[in-house]
PDB file of C-alpha atoms in Angstrom:
ATOM      1  CA  MET A   1       9.399  38.888  21.786  1.00 50.00           C
ATOM      2  CA  THR A   2      12.578  37.925  19.921  1.00 51.00           C
ATOM      3  CA  SER A   3      12.665  36.958  16.267  1.00 51.00           C
ATOM      4  CA  HIS A   4      13.640  33.408  17.273  1.00 57.00           C
ATOM      5  CA  ALA A   5      10.463  33.138  19.355  1.00 61.00           C
ATOM      6  CA  LEU A   6       8.225  34.917  16.847  1.00 67.00           C
ATOM      7  CA  PHE A   7       9.047  32.946  13.702  1.00 68.00           C
ATOM      8  CA  PRO A   8       7.774  29.526  14.897  1.00 72.00           C
ATOM      9  CA  ARG A   9       4.448  31.092  15.852  1.00 75.00           C
ATOM     10  CA  LEU A  10       4.055  32.353  12.300  1.00 83.00           C
ATOM     11  CA  LEU A  11       4.408  28.873  10.804  1.00 87.00           C
ATOM     12  CA  PRO A  12       0.663  28.000  10.812  1.00 90.00           C
ATOM     13  CA  GLY A  13      -0.061  31.219   8.917  1.00 90.00           C
ATOM     14  CA  LEU A  14       2.771  30.540   6.489  1.00 91.00           C
ATOM     15  CA  PHE A  15       1.461  27.018   5.986  1.00 93.00           C
ATOM     16  CA  PHE A  16      -1.992  28.432   5.182  1.00 94.00           C
ATOM     17  CA  LEU A  17      -0.485  30.776   2.592  1.00 94.00           C
ATOM     18  CA  SER A  18       1.572  27.926   1.134  1.00 93.00           C
ATOM     19  CA  LEU A  19      -1.550  25.825   0.620  1.00 94.00           C
ATOM     20  CA  PHE A  20      -3.313  28.795  -0.965  1.00 94.00           C
ATOM     21  CA  PHE A  21      -0.516  29.542  -3.429  1.00 95.00           C
ATOM     22  CA  LEU A  22       0.052  25.863  -4.210  1.00 94.00           C
ATOM     23  CA  SER A  23      -3.620  25.445  -5.087  1.00 94.00           C
ATOM     24  CA  TYR A  24      -3.451  28.604  -7.202  1.00 93.00           C
ATOM     25  CA  LEU A  25      -0.333  27.515  -9.076  1.00 94.00           C
ATOM     26  CA  LEU A  26      -1.772  24.056  -9.736  1.00 92.00           C
ATOM     27  CA  HIS A  27      -5.161  25.506 -10.754  1.00 93.00           C
ATOM     28  CA  PHE A  28      -6.679  23.001  -8.339  1.00 93.00           C
ATOM     29  CA  ASN A  29     -10.109  23.679  -6.842  1.00 93.00           C
ATOM     30  CA  GLY A  30     -10.007  20.885  -4.268  1.00 91.00           C
ATOM     31  CA  LEU A  31     -12.584  18.667  -5.979  1.00 92.00           C
ATOM     32  CA  TYR A  32     -10.922  15.284  -6.377  1.00 90.00           C
ATOM     33  CA  GLY A  33     -13.044  12.129  -6.381  1.00 86.00           C
ATOM     34  CA  GLN A  34     -16.732  11.550  -5.821  1.00 86.00           C
ATOM     35  CA  ASP A  35     -16.507  12.160  -2.070  1.00 88.00           C
ATOM     36  CA  ALA A  36     -15.400  15.769  -2.584  1.00 92.00           C
ATOM     37  CA  HIS A  37     -18.255  16.362  -5.018  1.00 92.00           C
ATOM     38  CA  GLU A  38     -20.720  14.852  -2.541  1.00 91.00           C
ATOM     39  CA  TYR A  39     -19.486  17.188   0.195  1.00 92.00           C
ATOM     40  CA  LEU A  40     -19.930  20.082  -2.233  1.00 93.00           C
ATOM     41  CA  ARG A  41     -23.479  18.998  -3.026  1.00 92.00           C
ATOM     42  CA  GLN A  42     -24.401  18.714   0.644  1.00 90.00           C
ATOM     43  CA  SER A  43     -22.816  22.074   1.420  1.00 92.00           C
ATOM     44  CA  ARG A  44     -24.877  23.728  -1.306  1.00 92.00           C
ATOM     45  CA  VAL A  45     -28.044  22.069  -0.023  1.00 89.00           C
ATOM     46  CA  ILE A  46     -27.397  23.348   3.515  1.00 90.00           C
ATOM     47  CA  PHE A  47     -26.728  26.870   2.259  1.00 91.00           C
ATOM     48  CA  ASP A  48     -29.841  26.823   0.060  1.00 88.00           C
ATOM     49  CA  CYS A  49     -31.893  25.617   3.016  1.00 86.00           C
ATOM     50  CA  TRP A  50     -30.789  28.664   5.013  1.00 87.00           C
ATOM     51  CA  GLN A  51     -31.774  30.847   2.057  1.00 86.00           C
ATOM     52  CA  ASP A  52     -35.251  29.230   1.926  1.00 81.00           C
ATOM     53  CA  VAL A  53     -34.447  27.788  -1.493  1.00 78.00           C
ATOM     54  CA  PRO A  54     -36.206  24.480  -2.315  1.00 74.00           C
ATOM     55  CA  THR A  55     -33.825  21.565  -1.796  1.00 69.00           C
ATOM     56  CA  PRO A  56     -33.795  18.136  -3.490  1.00 70.00           C
ATOM     57  CA  PRO A  57     -34.715  14.949  -1.599  1.00 67.00           C
ATOM     58  CA  LEU A  58     -32.055  13.170   0.420  1.00 67.00           C
ATOM     59  CA  THR A  59     -29.791  10.646  -1.258  1.00 66.00           C
ATOM     60  CA  ILE A  60     -27.677   7.775   0.030  1.00 63.00           C
ATOM     61  CA  GLY A  61     -24.825  10.239   0.470  1.00 59.00           C
ATOM     62  CA  ASP A  62     -26.744  11.989   3.242  1.00 65.00           C
ATOM     63  CA  ALA A  63     -26.723   8.772   5.259  1.00 66.00           C
ATOM     64  CA  GLU A  64     -23.143   7.769   4.454  1.00 74.00           C
ATOM     65  CA  PHE A  65     -21.389  11.125   4.925  1.00 80.00           C
ATOM     66  CA  ALA A  66     -21.225  13.056   8.194  1.00 84.00           C
ATOM     67  CA  GLY A  67     -22.482  16.626   8.010  1.00 86.00           C
ATOM     68  CA  GLY A  68     -19.754  18.546   9.858  1.00 91.00           C
ATOM     69  CA  TYR A  69     -17.558  19.398   6.878  1.00 93.00           C
ATOM     70  CA  PRO A  70     -20.325  20.506   4.484  1.00 93.00           C
ATOM     71  CA  LEU A  71     -21.828  22.536   7.348  1.00 94.00           C
ATOM     72  CA  ALA A  72     -18.487  24.315   7.815  1.00 94.00           C
ATOM     73  CA  GLY A  73     -18.361  24.934   4.069  1.00 94.00           C
ATOM     74  CA  ALA A  74     -21.854  26.426   4.085  1.00 94.00           C
ATOM     75  CA  LEU A  75     -20.849  28.784   6.911  1.00 95.00           C
ATOM     76  CA  MET A  76     -17.646  29.784   5.096  1.00 96.00           C
ATOM     77  CA  ARG A  77     -19.679  30.544   1.982  1.00 95.00           C
ATOM     78  CA  PHE A  78     -21.176  33.563   3.748  1.00 95.00           C
ATOM     79  CA  LEU A  79     -17.639  35.010   3.799  1.00 94.00           C
ATOM     80  CA  VAL A  80     -16.287  34.045   0.372  1.00 93.00           C
ATOM     81  CA  GLY A  81     -19.477  33.737  -1.671  1.00 89.00           C
ATOM     82  CA  ASP A  82     -18.494  30.754  -3.820  1.00 93.00           C
ATOM     83  CA  SER A  83     -19.376  27.231  -2.660  1.00 93.00           C
ATOM     84  CA  ILE A  84     -16.306  25.542  -4.174  1.00 95.00           C
ATOM     85  CA  LEU A  85     -13.910  28.135  -2.774  1.00 95.00           C
ATOM     86  CA  ALA A  86     -15.641  27.937   0.613  1.00 96.00           C
ATOM     87  CA  LEU A  87     -14.862  24.237   1.027  1.00 95.00           C
ATOM     88  CA  GLN A  88     -11.294  24.792  -0.102  1.00 96.00           C
ATOM     89  CA  CYS A  89     -10.874  27.658   2.395  1.00 96.00           C
ATOM     90  CA  VAL A  90     -12.076  25.362   5.164  1.00 96.00           C
ATOM     91  CA  SER A  91      -9.433  22.787   4.198  1.00 96.00           C
ATOM     92  CA  TRP A  92      -6.660  25.397   4.124  1.00 96.00           C
ATOM     93  CA  LEU A  93      -7.713  26.891   7.445  1.00 96.00           C
ATOM     94  CA  VAL A  94      -8.157  23.640   9.372  1.00 96.00           C
ATOM     95  CA  ALA A  95      -4.782  22.354   8.138  1.00 95.00           C
ATOM     96  CA  ALA A  96      -3.074  25.454   9.544  1.00 95.00           C
ATOM     97  CA  LEU A  97      -5.040  25.251  12.792  1.00 96.00           C
ATOM     98  CA  GLY A  98      -4.328  21.517  12.998  1.00 94.00           C
ATOM     99  CA  LEU A  99      -0.602  22.272  12.850  1.00 94.00           C
ATOM    100  CA  TRP A 100      -0.968  24.809  15.673  1.00 94.00           C
ATOM    101  CA  VAL A 101      -3.022  22.477  17.896  1.00 95.00           C
ATOM    102  CA  PHE A 102      -0.524  19.678  17.245  1.00 94.00           C
ATOM    103  CA  GLU A 103       2.284  21.914  18.526  1.00 93.00           C
ATOM    104  CA  ARG A 104       0.202  22.830  21.583  1.00 93.00           C
ATOM    105  CA  LEU A 105      -0.339  19.134  22.235  1.00 93.00           C
ATOM    106  CA  LEU A 106       3.412  18.536  22.024  1.00 92.00           C
ATOM    107  CA  ALA A 107       3.965  21.350  24.529  1.00 91.00           C
ATOM    108  CA  LEU A 108       1.501  19.668  26.879  1.00 92.00           C
ATOM    109  CA  LEU A 109       3.136  16.252  26.555  1.00 90.00           C
ATOM    110  CA  ALA A 110       6.741  17.511  26.590  1.00 88.00           C
ATOM    111  CA  PRO A 111       6.775  20.792  28.533  1.00 86.00           C
ATOM    112  CA  GLY A 112      10.563  20.786  28.768  1.00 84.00           C
ATOM    113  CA  ALA A 113      11.115  20.693  25.005  1.00 84.00           C
ATOM    114  CA  ARG A 114      12.290  23.842  23.258  1.00 88.00           C
ATOM    115  CA  VAL A 115       9.815  25.745  21.094  1.00 86.00           C
ATOM    116  CA  MET A 116      11.890  25.301  17.953  1.00 87.00           C
ATOM    117  CA  SER A 117      12.255  21.571  18.615  1.00 87.00           C
ATOM    118  CA  ARG A 118       8.492  21.176  18.823  1.00 89.00           C
ATOM    119  CA  TRP A 119       7.946  23.017  15.550  1.00 89.00           C
ATOM    120  CA  VAL A 120      10.655  21.024  13.783  1.00 87.00           C
ATOM    121  CA  TYR A 121       8.994  17.822  14.959  1.00 87.00           C
ATOM    122  CA  ALA A 122       5.584  19.136  13.845  1.00 89.00           C
ATOM    123  CA  GLY A 123       7.018  20.008  10.451  1.00 86.00           C
ATOM    124  CA  LEU A 124       8.715  16.658   9.893  1.00 84.00           C
ATOM    125  CA  GLY A 125       5.968  14.514  11.373  1.00 83.00           C
ATOM    126  CA  LEU A 126       2.876  16.377  10.199  1.00 87.00           C
ATOM    127  CA  VAL A 127       3.390  19.052   7.534  1.00 88.00           C
ATOM    128  CA  LEU A 128       5.570  16.843   5.325  1.00 85.00           C
ATOM    129  CA  ALA A 129       3.319  13.803   5.727  1.00 85.00           C
ATOM    130  CA  PRO A 130       1.718  13.434   2.270  1.00 86.00           C
ATOM    131  CA  MET A 131      -1.696  12.509   3.679  1.00 87.00           C
ATOM    132  CA  PHE A 132      -1.821  15.644   5.832  1.00 90.00           C
ATOM    133  CA  LEU A 133      -0.677  17.830   2.947  1.00 90.00           C
ATOM    134  CA  ARG A 134      -3.326  16.290   0.721  1.00 91.00           C
ATOM    135  CA  SER A 135      -6.019  16.941   3.327  1.00 91.00           C
ATOM    136  CA  GLY A 136      -5.116  20.631   3.230  1.00 93.00           C
ATOM    137  CA  LEU A 137      -5.530  20.789  -0.546  1.00 94.00           C
ATOM    138  CA  THR A 138      -8.611  18.660  -1.192  1.00 93.00           C
ATOM    139  CA  SER A 139     -12.222  19.370  -0.285  1.00 92.00           C
ATOM    140  CA  MET A 140     -12.480  16.476   2.143  1.00 93.00           C
ATOM    141  CA  SER A 141     -13.357  16.157   5.814  1.00 92.00           C
ATOM    142  CA  ASP A 142     -10.030  14.570   6.843  1.00 91.00           C
ATOM    143  CA  GLY A 143      -8.367  17.812   7.910  1.00 92.00           C
ATOM    144  CA  LEU A 144     -11.338  19.107   9.891  1.00 95.00           C
ATOM    145  CA  GLY A 145     -11.776  15.758  11.611  1.00 94.00           C
ATOM    146  CA  LEU A 146      -8.081  15.693  12.547  1.00 93.00           C
ATOM    147  CA  LEU A 147      -8.201  19.235  13.938  1.00 96.00           C
ATOM    148  CA  LEU A 148     -11.212  18.488  16.126  1.00 96.00           C
ATOM    149  CA  ALA A 149      -9.763  15.172  17.322  1.00 95.00           C
ATOM    150  CA  LEU A 150      -6.456  16.837  18.242  1.00 95.00           C
ATOM    151  CA  ALA A 151      -8.343  19.541  20.131  1.00 96.00           C
ATOM    152  CA  ALA A 152     -10.325  16.877  22.005  1.00 96.00           C
ATOM    153  CA  PHE A 153      -7.115  15.112  23.017  1.00 96.00           C
ATOM    154  CA  PHE A 154      -5.491  18.393  24.046  1.00 96.00           C
ATOM    155  CA  PHE A 155      -8.277  19.413  26.415  1.00 96.00           C
ATOM    156  CA  GLY A 156      -8.854  15.835  27.540  1.00 94.00           C
ATOM    157  CA  LEU A 157      -5.218  15.300  28.503  1.00 93.00           C
ATOM    158  CA  ARG A 158      -5.040  18.702  30.145  1.00 93.00           C
ATOM    159  CA  ALA A 159      -8.076  17.799  32.233  1.00 91.00           C
ATOM    160  CA  PHE A 160      -6.026  14.981  33.771  1.00 87.00           C
ATOM    161  CA  GLU A 161      -3.561  17.557  35.057  1.00 82.00           C
ATOM    162  CA  ASN A 162      -5.876  20.166  36.547  1.00 79.00           C
ATOM    163  CA  SER A 163      -9.283  18.409  36.777  1.00 74.00           C
ATOM    164  CA  ARG A 164     -10.937  21.626  35.611  1.00 81.00           C
ATOM    165  CA  ALA A 165     -14.527  21.278  34.484  1.00 82.00           C
ATOM    166  CA  THR A 166     -13.960  23.618  31.540  1.00 90.00           C
ATOM    167  CA  ASP A 167     -11.263  21.383  30.025  1.00 92.00           C
ATOM    168  CA  ALA A 168     -13.475  18.297  30.323  1.00 92.00           C
ATOM    169  CA  ILE A 169     -16.352  20.201  28.714  1.00 93.00           C
ATOM    170  CA  TRP A 170     -14.208  21.412  25.835  1.00 95.00           C
ATOM    171  CA  ALA A 171     -12.890  17.877  25.319  1.00 95.00           C
ATOM    172  CA  ALA A 172     -16.461  16.581  25.057  1.00 95.00           C
ATOM    173  CA  VAL A 173     -17.497  19.377  22.686  1.00 96.00           C
ATOM    174  CA  PHE A 174     -14.586  18.845  20.310  1.00 96.00           C
ATOM    175  CA  ALA A 175     -15.024  15.063  20.454  1.00 96.00           C
ATOM    176  CA  ALA A 176     -18.699  15.428  19.522  1.00 95.00           C
ATOM    177  CA  LEU A 177     -17.846  17.774  16.655  1.00 95.00           C
ATOM    178  CA  ALA A 178     -15.122  15.391  15.468  1.00 95.00           C
ATOM    179  CA  VAL A 179     -17.522  12.440  15.345  1.00 92.00           C
ATOM    180  CA  SER A 180     -20.106  14.551  13.509  1.00 91.00           C
ATOM    181  CA  THR A 181     -17.382  15.297  10.949  1.00 92.00           C
ATOM    182  CA  ARG A 182     -15.906  11.792  10.588  1.00 90.00           C
ATOM    183  CA  TYR A 183     -17.914   8.901  12.023  1.00 87.00           C
ATOM    184  CA  SER A 184     -14.847   6.673  12.276  1.00 84.00           C
ATOM    185  CA  LEU A 185     -13.256   9.036  14.811  1.00 90.00           C
ATOM    186  CA  ALA A 186     -15.676   7.656  17.408  1.00 89.00           C
ATOM    187  CA  ALA A 187     -13.467   4.560  17.719  1.00 86.00           C
ATOM    188  CA  LEU A 188     -10.389   6.739  18.273  1.00 89.00           C
ATOM    189  CA  LEU A 189     -12.003   9.060  20.812  1.00 93.00           C
ATOM    190  CA  LEU A 190     -14.003   6.485  22.768  1.00 92.00           C
ATOM    191  CA  PRO A 191     -11.033   5.317  24.907  1.00 92.00           C
ATOM    192  CA  LEU A 192     -10.224   8.935  25.776  1.00 93.00           C
ATOM    193  CA  GLY A 193     -13.826   9.539  26.826  1.00 92.00           C
ATOM    194  CA  VAL A 194     -14.033   6.409  28.959  1.00 93.00           C
ATOM    195  CA  ILE A 195     -10.710   7.041  30.724  1.00 93.00           C
ATOM    196  CA  LEU A 196     -11.483  10.717  31.298  1.00 92.00           C
ATOM    197  CA  CYS A 197     -14.942   9.944  32.648  1.00 91.00           C
ATOM    198  CA  HIS A 198     -13.490   7.336  35.021  1.00 91.00           C
ATOM    199  CA  TYR A 199     -10.844   9.795  36.189  1.00 90.00           C
ATOM    200  CA  LEU A 200     -13.386  12.540  36.883  1.00 89.00           C
ATOM    201  CA  TRP A 201     -15.644  10.028  38.626  1.00 91.00           C
ATOM    202  CA  THR A 202     -12.865   8.942  40.986  1.00 90.00           C
ATOM    203  CA  LYS A 203     -12.106  12.617  41.701  1.00 87.00           C
ATOM    204  CA  LYS A 204     -15.829  13.233  42.319  1.00 86.00           C
ATOM    205  CA  LYS A 205     -15.926  16.001  39.724  1.00 87.00           C
ATOM    206  CA  TRP A 206     -19.665  15.681  39.201  1.00 87.00           C
ATOM    207  CA  LEU A 207     -20.005  19.154  37.683  1.00 88.00           C
ATOM    208  CA  ALA A 208     -17.362  18.368  35.080  1.00 88.00           C
ATOM    209  CA  ILE A 209     -19.063  15.098  34.114  1.00 90.00           C
ATOM    210  CA  LEU A 210     -22.494  16.727  33.907  1.00 92.00           C
ATOM    211  CA  GLY A 211     -21.175  19.661  31.900  1.00 91.00           C
ATOM    212  CA  ALA A 212     -19.298  17.402  29.493  1.00 92.00           C
ATOM    213  CA  ILE A 213     -22.400  15.297  28.829  1.00 93.00           C
ATOM    214  CA  LEU A 214     -24.633  18.354  28.458  1.00 94.00           C
ATOM    215  CA  PHE A 215     -22.419  20.446  26.193  1.00 94.00           C
ATOM    216  CA  GLY A 216     -21.220  17.421  24.244  1.00 92.00           C
ATOM    217  CA  GLY A 217     -24.844  16.585  23.502  1.00 91.00           C
ATOM    218  CA  VAL A 218     -25.512  20.171  22.428  1.00 92.00           C
ATOM    219  CA  ALA A 219     -22.535  20.006  20.053  1.00 92.00           C
ATOM    220  CA  LEU A 220     -24.128  16.963  18.384  1.00 88.00           C
ATOM    221  CA  LEU A 221     -27.463  18.698  17.756  1.00 87.00           C
ATOM    222  CA  PRO A 222     -26.472  20.238  14.383  1.00 84.00           C
ATOM    223  CA  HIS A 223     -25.628  16.763  13.118  1.00 80.00           C
ATOM    224  CA  PHE A 224     -29.018  15.380  14.101  1.00 77.00           C
ATOM    225  CA  TRP A 225     -30.674  18.416  12.534  1.00 77.00           C
ATOM    226  CA  LEU A 226     -28.864  17.810   9.249  1.00 72.00           C
ATOM    227  CA  LYS A 227     -29.754  14.103   9.221  1.00 67.00           C
ATOM    228  CA  ALA A 228     -33.215  14.363  10.804  1.00 60.00           C
ATOM    229  CA  ASP A 229     -35.068  13.565   7.574  1.00 57.00           C
ATOM    230  CA  GLY A 230     -32.901  10.594   6.670  1.00 51.00           C
ATOM    231  CA  ALA A 231     -34.533   7.224   6.234  1.00 44.00           C
ATOM    232  CA  GLU A 232     -32.752   5.717   9.218  1.00 46.00           C
ATOM    233  CA  ASN A 233     -31.286   8.847  10.838  1.00 52.00           C
ATOM    234  CA  PRO A 234     -27.555   8.996  11.642  1.00 51.00           C
ATOM    235  CA  PHE A 235     -27.471   5.415  12.866  1.00 56.00           C
ATOM    236  CA  GLY A 236     -28.373   4.044   9.440  1.00 58.00           C
ATOM    237  CA  HIS A 237     -24.775   4.242   8.248  1.00 60.00           C
ATOM    238  CA  SER A 238     -23.588   1.159   6.384  1.00 60.00           C
ATOM    239  CA  MET A 239     -20.545   0.998   8.664  1.00 62.00           C
ATOM    240  CA  LEU A 240     -22.880   0.191  11.566  1.00 61.00           C
ATOM    241  CA  GLN A 241     -25.317  -1.928   9.586  1.00 64.00           C
ATOM    242  CA  HIS A 242     -22.667  -4.305   8.235  1.00 63.00           C
ATOM    243  CA  TRP A 243     -20.196  -4.324  11.108  1.00 66.00           C
ATOM    244  CA  SER A 244     -18.888  -7.752  12.086  1.00 68.00           C
ATOM    245  CA  LEU A 245     -15.753  -9.254  13.587  1.00 71.00           C
ATOM    246  CA  GLY A 246     -15.556 -11.402  10.483  1.00 71.00           C
ATOM    247  CA  ASN A 247     -14.901  -8.273   8.408  1.00 71.00           C
ATOM    248  CA  PHE A 248     -11.381  -8.152   9.807  1.00 70.00           C
ATOM    249  CA  PHE A 249     -10.551 -11.392   7.999  1.00 72.00           C
ATOM    250  CA  GLN A 250     -12.212 -10.633   4.658  1.00 76.00           C
ATOM    251  CA  SER A 251     -10.599  -9.047   1.638  1.00 74.00           C
ATOM    252  CA  SER A 252     -13.671  -8.080  -0.410  1.00 76.00           C
ATOM    253  CA  PHE A 253     -16.726  -6.023   0.546  1.00 72.00           C
ATOM    254  CA  ASN A 254     -19.939  -5.253  -1.288  1.00 69.00           C
ATOM    255  CA  ASN A 255     -22.129  -2.550   0.273  1.00 67.00           C
ATOM    256  CA  GLU A 256     -23.700   0.845  -0.427  1.00 62.00           C
ATOM    257  CA  ASN A 257     -20.275   2.230  -1.335  1.00 62.00           C
ATOM    258  CA  GLY A 258     -19.769  -0.362  -4.067  1.00 67.00           C
ATOM    259  CA  LEU A 259     -17.550  -3.420  -4.457  1.00 72.00           C
ATOM    260  CA  SER A 260     -14.084  -3.224  -2.919  1.00 74.00           C
ATOM    261  CA  ARG A 261     -11.378  -5.874  -3.275  1.00 78.00           C
ATOM    262  CA  TYR A 262      -8.054  -5.872  -1.438  1.00 78.00           C
ATOM    263  CA  PRO A 263      -5.045  -8.183  -1.892  1.00 79.00           C
ATOM    264  CA  LEU A 264      -4.749  -8.906   1.853  1.00 76.00           C
ATOM    265  CA  PRO A 265      -7.173  -9.476   4.753  1.00 79.00           C
ATOM    266  CA  ASN A 266      -8.676  -6.300   6.156  1.00 72.00           C
ATOM    267  CA  ILE A 267      -7.094  -6.701   9.599  1.00 72.00           C
ATOM    268  CA  LEU A 268      -3.623  -6.021   8.177  1.00 70.00           C
ATOM    269  CA  PHE A 269      -4.727  -2.556   7.070  1.00 69.00           C
ATOM    270  CA  LEU A 270      -5.163  -1.543  10.714  1.00 66.00           C
ATOM    271  CA  PHE A 271      -1.416  -0.929  10.653  1.00 65.00           C
ATOM    272  CA  PHE A 272      -1.646   1.118   7.464  1.00 63.00           C
ATOM    273  CA  PRO A 273      -1.189   4.540   9.170  1.00 61.00           C
ATOM    274  CA  ILE A 274       1.889   3.252  11.014  1.00 60.00           C
ATOM    275  CA  ALA A 275       3.669   1.543   8.127  1.00 60.00           C
ATOM    276  CA  HIS A 276       2.669   3.537   5.037  1.00 61.00           C
ATOM    277  CA  PRO A 277       5.022   6.426   4.165  1.00 64.00           C
ATOM    278  CA  ALA A 278       2.071   8.596   3.108  1.00 63.00           C
ATOM    279  CA  PHE A 279       1.233   9.131   6.771  1.00 63.00           C
ATOM    280  CA  CYS A 280       4.706  10.055   7.988  1.00 62.00           C
ATOM    281  CA  LEU A 281       7.975  11.306   6.567  1.00 51.00           C
ATOM    282  CA  MET A 282      10.060   8.873   8.625  1.00 47.00           C
TER     283      MET A 282
END
């Protein structure tokens, strides 16, 4: 392998090290805002539960926050020992893996593009996007949710090419894990699931459909285990309880998360990721 071919493949690892050293130089532990502290609390509760340590009763945060990220932090804690560092390690790692999966997705969509061109595009469009960089530094579920969603799209789109049952199954597994990490990703992944299911149905790939449903359901089980003692289970989220078409035309909201006021109607913020420079360098 030539040096020109090797260097791009080292970029995810270099990005991981960059996030590590940047956090070290800034003396930043990843805990920014109440959401990060809530993820830390839930991660500690999960770890204590595995250690047979008495845990406190559930709070509103257990119903509002998905359990995928704190679960990953609890697992990482077995390796690093410290709960705060564990969550930060998860953010560093998933940001690097997200960069790699993004490049793999580009290779799938543009197989004729040069390797260096794909990595340059990934660097300009993803690494230098402030929101993505922030997700790799803070103890939040954004980075993990993005990684899992990208993986779901990668295997889902590849299933259209080869109709292999394994790709459809992996797409379902990663989609389930993504939703159990960020509830809002269900809206993003639902069209992919519907189109893929229709495609496999027309191709009479019954084994692929059955396997995707079965293994996707299994991937959701940890989430239901984490939320099993909640007052209204996972479906008691305020996002579902207060959903309405009228919300698109309102500018103020008062729910379990507090009072929020915006200068413009909510529907305009649907274009926020496209227009705001924090999501893209260009």
